[in-house]
PDB file of C-alpha atoms in Angstrom:
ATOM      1  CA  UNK H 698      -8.389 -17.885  23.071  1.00 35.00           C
ATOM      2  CA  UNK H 699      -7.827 -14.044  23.625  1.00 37.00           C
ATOM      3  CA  UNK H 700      -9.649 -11.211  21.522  1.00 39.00           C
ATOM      4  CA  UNK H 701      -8.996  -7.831  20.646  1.00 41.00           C
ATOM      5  CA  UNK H 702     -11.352  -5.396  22.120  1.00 42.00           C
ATOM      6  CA  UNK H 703     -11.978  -1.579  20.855  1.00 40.00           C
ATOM      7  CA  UNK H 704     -10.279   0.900  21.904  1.00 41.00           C
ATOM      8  CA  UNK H 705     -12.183   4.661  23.506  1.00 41.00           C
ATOM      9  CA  UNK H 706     -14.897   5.491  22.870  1.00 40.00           C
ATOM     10  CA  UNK H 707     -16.140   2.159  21.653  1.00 41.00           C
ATOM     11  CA  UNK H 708     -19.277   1.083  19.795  1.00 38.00           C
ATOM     12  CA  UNK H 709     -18.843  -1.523  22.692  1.00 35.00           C
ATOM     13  CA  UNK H 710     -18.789  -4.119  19.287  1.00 35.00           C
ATOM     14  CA  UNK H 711     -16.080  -7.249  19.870  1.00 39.00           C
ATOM     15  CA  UNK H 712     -13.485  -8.099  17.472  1.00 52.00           C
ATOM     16  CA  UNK H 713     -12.942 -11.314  15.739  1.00 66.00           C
ATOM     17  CA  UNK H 714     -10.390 -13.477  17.003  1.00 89.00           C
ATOM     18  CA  UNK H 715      -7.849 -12.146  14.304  1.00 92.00           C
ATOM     19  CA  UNK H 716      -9.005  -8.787  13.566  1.00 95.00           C
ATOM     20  CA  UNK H 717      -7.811  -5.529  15.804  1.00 96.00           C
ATOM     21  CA  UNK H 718     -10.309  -2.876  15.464  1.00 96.00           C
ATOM     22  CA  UNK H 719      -9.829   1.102  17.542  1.00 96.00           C
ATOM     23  CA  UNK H 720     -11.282   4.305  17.221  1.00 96.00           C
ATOM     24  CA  UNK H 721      -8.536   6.580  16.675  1.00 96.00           C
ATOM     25  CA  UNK H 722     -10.580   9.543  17.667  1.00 93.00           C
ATOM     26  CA  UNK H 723     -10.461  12.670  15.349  1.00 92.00           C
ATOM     27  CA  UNK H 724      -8.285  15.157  13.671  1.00 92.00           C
ATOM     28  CA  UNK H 725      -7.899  17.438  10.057  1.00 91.00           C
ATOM     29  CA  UNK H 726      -7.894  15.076   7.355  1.00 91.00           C
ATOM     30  CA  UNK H 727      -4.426  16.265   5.595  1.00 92.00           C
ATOM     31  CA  UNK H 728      -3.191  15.624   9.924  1.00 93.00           C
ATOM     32  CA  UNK H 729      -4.514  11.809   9.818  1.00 94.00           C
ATOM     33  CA  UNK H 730      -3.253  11.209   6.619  1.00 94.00           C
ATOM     34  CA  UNK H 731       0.157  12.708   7.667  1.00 94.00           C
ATOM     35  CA  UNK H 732       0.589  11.406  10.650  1.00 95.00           C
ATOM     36  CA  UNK H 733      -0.510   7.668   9.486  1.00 96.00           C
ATOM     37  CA  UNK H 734       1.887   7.518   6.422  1.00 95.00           C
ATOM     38  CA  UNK H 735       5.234   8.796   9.156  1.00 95.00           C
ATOM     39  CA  UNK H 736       3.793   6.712  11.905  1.00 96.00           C
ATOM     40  CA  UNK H 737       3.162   3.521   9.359  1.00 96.00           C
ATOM     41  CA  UNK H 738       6.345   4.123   7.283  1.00 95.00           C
ATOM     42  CA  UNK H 739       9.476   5.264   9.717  1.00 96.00           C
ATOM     43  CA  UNK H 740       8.253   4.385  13.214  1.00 96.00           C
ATOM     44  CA  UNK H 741       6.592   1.152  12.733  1.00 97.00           C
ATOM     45  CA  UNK H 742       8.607   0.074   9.008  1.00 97.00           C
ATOM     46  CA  UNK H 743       5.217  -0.717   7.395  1.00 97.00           C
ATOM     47  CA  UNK H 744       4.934  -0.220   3.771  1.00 97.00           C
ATOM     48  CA  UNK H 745       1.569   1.265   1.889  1.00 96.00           C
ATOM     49  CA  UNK H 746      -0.227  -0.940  -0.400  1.00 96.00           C
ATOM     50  CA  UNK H 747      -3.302   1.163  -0.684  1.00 96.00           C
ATOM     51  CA  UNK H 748      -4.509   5.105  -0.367  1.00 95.00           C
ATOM     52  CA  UNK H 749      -7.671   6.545  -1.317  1.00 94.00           C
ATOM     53  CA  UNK H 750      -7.861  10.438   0.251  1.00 92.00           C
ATOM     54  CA  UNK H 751     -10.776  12.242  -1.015  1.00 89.00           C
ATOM     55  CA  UNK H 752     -13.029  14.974   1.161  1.00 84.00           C
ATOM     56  CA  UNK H 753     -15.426  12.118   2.075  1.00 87.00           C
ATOM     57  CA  UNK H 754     -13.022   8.962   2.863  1.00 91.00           C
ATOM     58  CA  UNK H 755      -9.484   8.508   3.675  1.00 95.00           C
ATOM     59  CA  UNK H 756      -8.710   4.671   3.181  1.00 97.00           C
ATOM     60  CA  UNK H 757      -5.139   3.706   3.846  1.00 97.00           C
ATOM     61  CA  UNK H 758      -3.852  -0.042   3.925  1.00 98.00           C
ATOM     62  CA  UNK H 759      -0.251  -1.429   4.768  1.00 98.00           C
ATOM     63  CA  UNK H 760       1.107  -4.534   2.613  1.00 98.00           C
ATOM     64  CA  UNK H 761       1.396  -7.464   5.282  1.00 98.00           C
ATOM     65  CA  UNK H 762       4.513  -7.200   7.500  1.00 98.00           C
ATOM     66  CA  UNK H 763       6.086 -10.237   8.759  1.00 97.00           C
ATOM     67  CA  UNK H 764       6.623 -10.263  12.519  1.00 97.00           C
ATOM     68  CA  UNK H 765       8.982 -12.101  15.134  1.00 96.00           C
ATOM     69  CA  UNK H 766       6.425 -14.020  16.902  1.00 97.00           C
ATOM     70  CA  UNK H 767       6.227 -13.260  20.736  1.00 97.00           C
ATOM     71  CA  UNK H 768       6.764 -16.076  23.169  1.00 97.00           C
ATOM     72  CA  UNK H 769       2.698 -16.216  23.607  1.00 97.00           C
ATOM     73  CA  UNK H 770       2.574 -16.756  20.100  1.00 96.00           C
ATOM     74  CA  UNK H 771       5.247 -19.503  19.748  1.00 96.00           C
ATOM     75  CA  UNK H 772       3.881 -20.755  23.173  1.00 97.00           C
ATOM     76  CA  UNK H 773       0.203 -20.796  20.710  1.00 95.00           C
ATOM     77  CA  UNK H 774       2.419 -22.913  17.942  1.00 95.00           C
ATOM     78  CA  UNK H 775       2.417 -19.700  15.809  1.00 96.00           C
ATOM     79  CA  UNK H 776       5.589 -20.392  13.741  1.00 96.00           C
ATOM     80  CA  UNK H 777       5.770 -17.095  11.603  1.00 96.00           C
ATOM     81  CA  UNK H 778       3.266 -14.619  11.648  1.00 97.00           C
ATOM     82  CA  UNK H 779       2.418 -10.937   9.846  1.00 98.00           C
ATOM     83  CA  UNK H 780       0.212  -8.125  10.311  1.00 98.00           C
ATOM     84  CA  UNK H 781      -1.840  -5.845   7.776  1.00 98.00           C
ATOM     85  CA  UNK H 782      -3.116  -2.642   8.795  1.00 98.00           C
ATOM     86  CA  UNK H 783      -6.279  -0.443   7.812  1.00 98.00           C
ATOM     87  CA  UNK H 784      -6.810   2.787   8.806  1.00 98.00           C
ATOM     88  CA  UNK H 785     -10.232   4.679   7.781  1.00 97.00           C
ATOM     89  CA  UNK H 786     -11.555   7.891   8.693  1.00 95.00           C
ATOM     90  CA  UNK H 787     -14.680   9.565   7.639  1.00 93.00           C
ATOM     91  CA  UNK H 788     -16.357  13.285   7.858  1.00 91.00           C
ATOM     92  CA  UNK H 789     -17.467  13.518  11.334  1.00 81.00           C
ATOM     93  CA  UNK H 790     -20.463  15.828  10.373  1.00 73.00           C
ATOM     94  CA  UNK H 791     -21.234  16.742   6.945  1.00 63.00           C
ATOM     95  CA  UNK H 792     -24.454  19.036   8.003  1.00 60.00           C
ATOM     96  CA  UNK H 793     -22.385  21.904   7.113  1.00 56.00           C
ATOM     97  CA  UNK H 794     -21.053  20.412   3.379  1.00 55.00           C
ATOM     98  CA  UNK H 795     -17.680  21.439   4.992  1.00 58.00           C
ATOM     99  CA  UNK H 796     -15.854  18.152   6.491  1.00 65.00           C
ATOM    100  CA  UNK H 797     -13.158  19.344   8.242  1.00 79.00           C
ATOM    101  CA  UNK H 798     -12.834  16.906  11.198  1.00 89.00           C
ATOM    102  CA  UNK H 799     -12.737  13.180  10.688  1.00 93.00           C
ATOM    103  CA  UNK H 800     -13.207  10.130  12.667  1.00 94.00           C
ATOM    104  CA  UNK H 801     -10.905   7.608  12.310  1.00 96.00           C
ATOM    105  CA  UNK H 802     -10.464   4.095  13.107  1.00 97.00           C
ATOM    106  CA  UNK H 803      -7.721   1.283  12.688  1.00 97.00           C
ATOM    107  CA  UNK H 804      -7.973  -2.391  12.057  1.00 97.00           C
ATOM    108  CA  UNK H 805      -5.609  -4.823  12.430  1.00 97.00           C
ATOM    109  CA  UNK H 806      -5.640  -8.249  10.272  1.00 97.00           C
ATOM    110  CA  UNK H 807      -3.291 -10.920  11.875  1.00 97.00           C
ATOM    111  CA  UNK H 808      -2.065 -14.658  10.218  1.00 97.00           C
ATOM    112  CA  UNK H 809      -0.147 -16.683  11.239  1.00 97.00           C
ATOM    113  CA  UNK H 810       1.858 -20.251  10.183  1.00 96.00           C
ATOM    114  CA  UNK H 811       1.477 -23.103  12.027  1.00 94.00           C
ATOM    115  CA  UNK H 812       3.700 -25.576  10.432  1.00 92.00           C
ATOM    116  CA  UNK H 813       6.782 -24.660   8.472  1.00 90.00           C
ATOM    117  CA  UNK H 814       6.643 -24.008   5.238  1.00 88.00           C
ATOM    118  CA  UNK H 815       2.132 -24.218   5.445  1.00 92.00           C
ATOM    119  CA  UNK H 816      -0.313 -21.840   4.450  1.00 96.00           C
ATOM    120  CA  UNK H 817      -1.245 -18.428   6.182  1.00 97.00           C
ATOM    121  CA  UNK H 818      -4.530 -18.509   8.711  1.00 96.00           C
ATOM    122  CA  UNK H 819      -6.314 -16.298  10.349  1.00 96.00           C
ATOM    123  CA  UNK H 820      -5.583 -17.443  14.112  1.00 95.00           C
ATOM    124  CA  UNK H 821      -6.318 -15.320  17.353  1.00 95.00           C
ATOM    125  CA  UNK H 822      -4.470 -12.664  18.308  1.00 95.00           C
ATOM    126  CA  UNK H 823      -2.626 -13.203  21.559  1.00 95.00           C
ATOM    127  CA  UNK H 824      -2.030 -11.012  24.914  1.00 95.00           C
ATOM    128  CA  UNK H 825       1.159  -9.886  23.542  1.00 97.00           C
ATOM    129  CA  UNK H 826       0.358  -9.112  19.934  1.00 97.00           C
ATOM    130  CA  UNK H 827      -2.449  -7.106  21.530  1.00 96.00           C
ATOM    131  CA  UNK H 828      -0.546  -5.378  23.431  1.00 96.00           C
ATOM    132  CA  UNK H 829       2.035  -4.304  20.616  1.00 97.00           C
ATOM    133  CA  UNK H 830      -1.228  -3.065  18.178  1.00 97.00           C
ATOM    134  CA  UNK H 831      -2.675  -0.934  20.775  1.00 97.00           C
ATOM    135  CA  UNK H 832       0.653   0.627  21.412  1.00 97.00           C
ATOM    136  CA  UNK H 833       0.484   1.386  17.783  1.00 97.00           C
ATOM    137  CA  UNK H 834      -3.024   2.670  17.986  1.00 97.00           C
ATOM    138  CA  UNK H 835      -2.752   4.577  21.334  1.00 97.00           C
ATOM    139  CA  UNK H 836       0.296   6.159  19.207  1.00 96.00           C
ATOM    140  CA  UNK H 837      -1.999   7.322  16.405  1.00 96.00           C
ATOM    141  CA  UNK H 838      -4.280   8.587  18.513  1.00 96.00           C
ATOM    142  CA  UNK H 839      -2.127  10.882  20.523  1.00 95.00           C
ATOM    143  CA  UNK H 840      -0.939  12.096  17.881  1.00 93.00           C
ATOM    144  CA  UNK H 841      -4.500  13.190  16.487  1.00 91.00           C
ATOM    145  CA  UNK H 842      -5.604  14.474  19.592  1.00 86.00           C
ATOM    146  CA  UNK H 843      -2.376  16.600  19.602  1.00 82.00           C
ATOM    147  CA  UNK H 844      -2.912  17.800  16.080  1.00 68.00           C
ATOM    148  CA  UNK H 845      -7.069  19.060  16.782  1.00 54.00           C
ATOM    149  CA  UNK H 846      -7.614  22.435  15.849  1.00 44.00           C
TER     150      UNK H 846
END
């Protein structure tokens, strides 16, 4: 069984066996939120299902995507599998009752089929599939570290 560990600067917490989880470091608000919807939406072909962007949260979650399972996976007896993706980010310091810089972080939920035609499960996420998420994340977080002011 493989699991997904955090990514930098890490609360050093583990991630369940199905569940992704990365700090994304930080950036402006409106540049997370910009940056996640083009990143989510042309690069990766995710679609939204959820936003909340107020001053003190930014919620964003992606409707599950169906993946081609990698050869770890099928190796596994993952038939199909999909993805669903959560990025939050919060004030870094609201001392000053001016957030300008959040913190963000992304989870990743992954499911998977193990007989045709059966029901979705929450199954471990495998070398590969690891590997593709925290392309995704190290991606995002670029990005934000790119956009700092």
């Amino acid at each position: 069984m493989f699991s997904a560990c955090s990514g930098a600067g890490s609360d050093g917490g583990r991630s369940s066996d199905n569940t992704f989880r990365y700090n994304l470091g930080t950036s402006a608000r409106w540049h997370i939120v910009s940056t996640v919807q083009d990143a989510l939406l042309t690069r990766y072909a995710y679609r939204m299902n959820r936003e909340v962007n107020t001053a003190e949260d930014v919620r964003m979650e992606t409707s599950w995507k169906d993946v081609t399972t990698f050869a770890d996976e099928q190796a596994a007896g993952h038939i199909d599998a999909r993805i669903r993706l959560f990025i939050n980010a919060r004030p870094r310091n609201r001392a000053s009752g001016n957030a300008n810089t959040f913190s963000a972080r992304m989870e990743a939920e992954y499911e998977a089929r193990l007989v045709v035609g059966g029901n979705w499960m929450p199954v471990s996420i495998t070398a590969e599939r690891e590997a593709y998420l925290r392309e995704i994340a190290d991606y995002l977080e670029n990005e934000f570290k790119a956009g700092v002011m």
